[in-house]
XYZ file of C-alpha atoms in Angstrom:
344
model
C -30.786 6.059 16.753
C -27.359 7.564 17.474
C -26.566 8.629 21.023
C -28.316 11.993 21.641
C -25.051 13.526 22.844
C -23.423 12.647 19.544
C -26.344 14.125 17.650
C -26.144 17.350 19.638
C -22.386 17.638 19.313
C -22.076 16.656 15.671
C -25.135 17.968 13.915
C -25.844 21.234 12.293
C -29.390 21.336 10.974
C -28.422 20.439 7.424
C -26.274 17.465 8.411
C -28.953 16.058 10.676
C -31.631 16.591 8.077
C -29.727 14.728 5.405
C -26.606 12.691 6.031
C -26.817 11.477 9.594
C -30.548 10.862 9.799
C -30.447 8.999 6.522
C -27.872 6.657 8.048
C -29.445 6.557 11.503
C -30.832 3.054 11.135
C -27.273 1.774 11.462
C -25.310 4.455 13.302
C -25.437 3.406 16.945
C -22.245 4.019 18.954
C -20.605 0.589 19.222
C -19.061 1.015 22.655
C -15.772 2.914 22.741
C -17.122 5.761 24.864
C -19.482 3.649 26.970
C -16.942 0.939 27.716
C -18.984 -1.808 26.037
C -15.827 -2.388 24.002
C -13.336 -3.675 26.576
C -9.721 -2.498 26.879
C -8.553 -5.931 25.717
C -10.355 -5.415 22.382
C -8.293 -2.320 21.495
C -4.712 -2.601 20.223
C -2.210 -0.491 18.311
C 1.007 -0.667 16.328
C 2.852 1.365 18.966
C 2.408 3.511 22.062
C 3.968 6.800 23.107
C 5.480 6.714 26.597
C 6.347 10.101 28.054
C 7.337 11.980 31.196
C 10.213 9.735 32.279
C 8.300 6.613 31.348
C 5.403 7.376 33.691
C 2.802 8.330 31.080
C 1.617 5.601 28.726
C -0.742 6.826 25.994
C -2.126 3.370 25.267
C -4.815 2.325 22.767
C -7.272 1.475 25.549
C -7.421 5.213 26.336
C -8.653 6.149 22.843
C -12.270 6.587 23.928
C -14.400 9.527 22.810
C -14.695 12.254 25.483
C -12.243 10.512 27.815
C -10.917 12.943 30.439
C -7.787 13.153 32.576
C -4.164 14.086 31.999
C -3.462 10.951 29.956
C -6.691 10.488 28.023
C -6.013 9.258 24.478
C -3.874 7.000 22.315
C -0.684 8.446 20.877
C 1.551 6.495 18.513
C 5.293 6.329 19.075
C 7.272 9.088 17.393
C 9.310 6.347 15.711
C 6.309 4.542 14.215
C 6.265 5.324 10.490
C 3.009 3.461 9.782
C 0.885 3.715 12.915
C -2.548 2.176 13.361
C -5.110 1.510 16.076
C -7.450 -1.478 15.941
C -10.753 -2.526 17.506
C -11.838 -6.163 17.643
C -15.647 -6.172 17.838
C -15.587 -9.915 18.694
C -18.294 -10.740 16.142
C -19.409 -9.742 12.671
C -20.968 -6.291 12.875
C -22.109 -3.596 10.463
C -19.800 -0.577 10.809
C -21.075 2.597 9.179
C -18.792 5.376 10.352
C -16.369 6.840 12.847
C -16.280 9.881 15.124
C -12.774 11.185 15.882
C -11.372 13.559 18.475
C -7.860 14.686 19.364
C -6.389 15.519 22.761
C -4.004 17.894 24.499
C -0.648 16.503 25.627
C 1.758 18.630 27.650
C 0.089 21.782 26.352
C 0.204 20.778 22.683
C -2.960 20.317 20.645
C -2.697 16.992 18.837
C -5.076 15.271 16.418
C -5.437 13.434 13.123
C -5.911 15.757 10.156
C -6.510 12.827 7.812
C -6.761 9.051 8.116
C -7.738 5.842 6.338
C -9.974 3.013 7.564
C -9.444 -0.693 6.914
C -11.556 -3.656 7.966
C -11.187 -7.418 8.280
C -13.164 -10.519 9.226
C -10.165 -12.533 10.430
C -7.730 -9.919 11.760
C -5.122 -10.836 9.134
C -6.383 -9.721 5.717
C -7.511 -6.086 5.723
C -9.370 -4.119 3.049
C -9.242 -0.329 2.920
C -12.457 1.586 2.383
C -12.307 2.864 -1.181
C -12.979 6.313 -2.568
C -15.987 5.972 -4.879
C -15.187 9.243 -6.676
C -11.467 8.629 -7.143
C -9.556 5.413 -7.587
C -7.721 4.234 -4.494
C -8.110 4.207 -0.735
C -10.470 6.733 0.811
C -8.663 9.415 2.835
C -11.061 10.772 5.436
C -10.894 14.372 6.613
C -10.060 14.443 10.316
C -10.145 17.048 13.045
C -9.154 20.716 13.068
C -8.492 20.977 16.812
C -7.843 18.767 19.821
C -11.322 18.618 21.350
C -13.964 18.987 18.647
C -15.705 15.983 17.119
C -15.464 15.002 13.462
C -18.032 12.611 11.996
C -17.274 10.526 8.916
C -19.989 8.198 7.616
C -19.108 5.536 5.063
C -20.978 5.441 1.744
C -22.370 2.098 2.887
C -21.815 0.023 6.051
C -19.161 -2.696 5.979
C -19.598 -6.135 7.523
C -16.564 -6.731 9.693
C -15.120 -7.851 13.021
C -11.896 -5.826 13.025
C -11.533 -2.112 12.263
C -8.226 -0.265 11.911
C -7.651 3.476 11.668
C -4.437 4.507 9.893
C -3.294 8.108 10.507
C -2.251 9.825 7.268
C -1.547 13.357 8.493
C -1.145 14.312 12.157
C -0.929 17.625 14.001
C 2.174 17.465 16.251
C 1.619 13.770 17.025
C -0.807 11.014 16.050
C -3.180 11.328 19.002
C -6.721 9.986 18.925
C -9.962 9.451 20.800
C -12.793 7.927 18.788
C -16.078 6.059 18.523
C -17.219 3.538 15.927
C -20.776 3.730 14.603
C -22.821 0.827 13.282
C -25.313 -1.841 14.278
C -25.726 -5.569 14.712
C -26.059 -7.610 11.526
C -29.800 -7.912 12.057
C -30.038 -4.139 12.593
C -31.790 -4.603 15.940
C -29.695 -3.370 18.851
C -31.461 -0.392 20.419
C -31.647 -0.011 24.227
C -35.104 -1.210 25.267
C -35.709 1.230 28.092
C -34.003 0.395 31.368
C -31.429 3.184 31.423
C -33.802 5.880 30.167
C -36.700 4.721 32.406
C -38.998 3.973 29.463
C -39.583 0.697 31.316
C -41.323 1.695 34.586
C -40.170 0.484 38.004
C -43.150 -1.847 38.454
C -42.043 -3.905 35.440
C -38.696 -4.798 37.026
C -38.976 -7.587 39.611
C -36.704 -10.114 41.299
C -36.628 -13.316 43.307
C -35.482 -11.430 46.428
C -33.889 -8.183 47.621
C -30.901 -7.633 49.888
C -31.250 -4.939 52.561
C -28.095 -3.466 54.060
C -28.216 -3.971 57.842
C -31.663 -5.490 57.289
C -33.252 -2.056 56.941
C -36.112 -1.480 54.486
C -34.771 1.983 53.665
C -31.442 0.446 52.649
C -32.863 -2.040 50.161
C -31.188 -2.844 46.833
C -34.469 -3.174 44.971
C -34.888 -4.558 41.429
C -36.067 -1.213 40.036
C -32.592 0.178 40.793
C -31.093 -2.254 38.240
C -30.741 0.320 35.465
C -27.482 0.669 33.518
C -25.323 3.522 34.861
C -27.807 4.243 37.669
C -26.219 6.564 40.241
C -26.691 7.084 43.966
C -25.930 5.189 47.162
C -28.418 2.441 46.282
C -28.065 2.108 42.529
C -28.434 -1.572 41.633
C -30.324 -4.755 42.430
C -28.739 -7.138 44.931
C -30.214 -10.544 45.734
C -30.897 -11.488 49.367
C -28.850 -14.670 49.019
C -25.959 -15.852 46.903
C -27.322 -18.872 45.077
C -28.210 -19.856 41.531
C -31.957 -19.765 42.203
C -31.970 -15.945 42.267
C -33.172 -13.989 39.234
C -33.918 -10.496 37.952
C -36.872 -10.064 35.588
C -37.839 -7.337 33.125
C -41.346 -7.081 31.669
C -41.065 -5.281 28.331
C -44.814 -4.636 28.257
C -45.303 -6.390 24.933
C -43.495 -8.949 22.820
C -40.216 -7.526 21.534
C -37.243 -8.833 19.595
C -34.412 -9.095 22.137
C -30.867 -9.387 20.801
C -28.553 -8.854 23.754
C -27.772 -7.647 27.261
C -25.405 -5.110 28.809
C -24.545 -5.767 32.472
C -22.795 -3.773 35.170
C -22.060 -4.329 38.863
C -22.069 -1.848 41.751
C -20.402 -1.015 45.053
C -21.907 -1.317 48.556
C -20.004 0.649 51.218
C -16.717 -0.042 49.457
C -17.485 -3.673 48.637
C -17.143 -4.398 44.906
C -20.012 -6.621 43.751
C -21.007 -8.013 40.349
C -22.286 -11.001 38.410
C -19.377 -12.828 36.762
C -21.503 -15.102 34.555
C -25.183 -15.710 33.929
C -27.865 -17.363 31.833
C -30.810 -15.665 30.130
C -34.366 -17.012 30.108
C -37.379 -15.598 28.295
C -41.148 -16.036 28.257
C -44.330 -14.528 26.890
C -46.705 -15.648 29.637
C -44.544 -15.809 32.777
C -45.194 -19.539 33.190
C -43.240 -21.254 30.419
C -39.599 -20.219 30.289
C -36.922 -20.976 27.694
C -33.220 -20.432 28.283
C -31.057 -18.965 25.519
C -29.045 -21.845 24.039
C -25.460 -22.244 22.872
C -25.695 -23.335 19.226
C -22.516 -25.421 19.515
C -23.581 -27.534 22.496
C -27.366 -27.238 22.484
C -27.167 -26.473 26.209
C -28.098 -23.279 28.023
C -25.652 -20.521 27.117
C -23.543 -19.216 30.000
C -22.639 -15.622 29.207
C -19.449 -14.012 30.560
C -20.312 -11.216 32.967
C -18.401 -8.402 34.584
C -14.894 -8.186 36.016
C -15.465 -5.123 38.202
C -18.258 -3.010 39.644
C -18.520 -0.279 37.018
C -17.526 -1.408 33.504
C -20.124 -2.466 30.952
C -20.166 -6.006 29.570
C -22.155 -6.482 26.381
C -23.327 -9.898 25.191
C -25.209 -10.380 21.928
C -27.348 -13.474 21.329
C -26.461 -15.698 18.389
C -30.147 -15.667 17.438
C -32.630 -12.975 18.558
C -35.534 -14.082 20.750
C -39.138 -12.880 20.719
C -40.254 -12.276 24.286
C -42.181 -10.044 26.635
C -40.412 -11.217 29.808
C -36.642 -11.603 30.207
C -34.841 -13.044 33.230
C -31.164 -12.841 34.124
C -30.111 -15.990 36.009
C -26.790 -15.485 37.866
C -24.349 -18.397 37.674
C -21.235 -16.907 39.313
C -20.642 -13.662 41.195
C -18.171 -11.624 43.233
C -19.123 -10.904 46.865
C -22.861 -10.490 46.233
C -25.197 -10.972 43.269
C -25.496 -7.361 42.117
C -26.732 -6.066 38.763
C -27.376 -3.010 36.682
C -28.365 -3.730 33.104
C -29.862 -2.786 29.764
C -31.643 -5.031 27.294
C -30.996 -4.577 23.570
C -33.388 -5.206 20.715
C -36.205 -3.579 18.773
């Protein structure tokens, strides 16, 4: 299902009853707002640089609901054919886009109209077509700088790259946005760590680090929930070695398609898992590690680069499992994790 905040912000009763709910099987936010889509995956034809060169309105800022003084992408005033692009890193179903403008130096700026193009290789792009008229579809954009505008495609497109092309801009071509869609197998829902649908007792680990050796200052496995807040808000292993693990019991066999990881901070020390393996089981005795189809060996997934950003990894082939273990391979300072499992 779409993010509840998007539903609340975007839906009048009629829209939710018809359009959005009808498309809800493939309208999950793909990661612009959450940070699952990394800065390096977002590019643009140009960037506006203002205030004596000190303000750079870069494409990596074009995230829905982003706050701050410089909080969106703005194209250069000299760019006659601007665009902003997201590389999803893999083939994905994309079913729509949510756009938002921003306020820059007191001016309200946004896209009044735009086109969307998509590509599998990043070189040859196809514009979404208007099924009622011949030619490229021109989507209706925003009417102010802060409201949200939802546009769902007639049918999802299978793509890796998505480009938005401003057609008509208010003051300047300024944009924050989110892409909607789903994995190709349509199975990419959060499985219950962040929202506590998975209870604490079903999250276990090989060991637990305790700051200053105090029980009250333990970084217990049940803290390992994506975006968990508080002083103790993640799992940290007692030792830094590759025999440590974090385990989630899903309660029953589920189809698991991916993982989102996040680090944390302990008294100013930035800690995270830089790479890891994933193992799964149905009985807790026999474990299988997720394999790399190219080498046949256990897949080593790239992890985080800091303590707070999300890193999403999708399996090449979904696995059926009740128990999932994260096996750290490399880390920064201490083995520390917050996470969410994806699947259905």
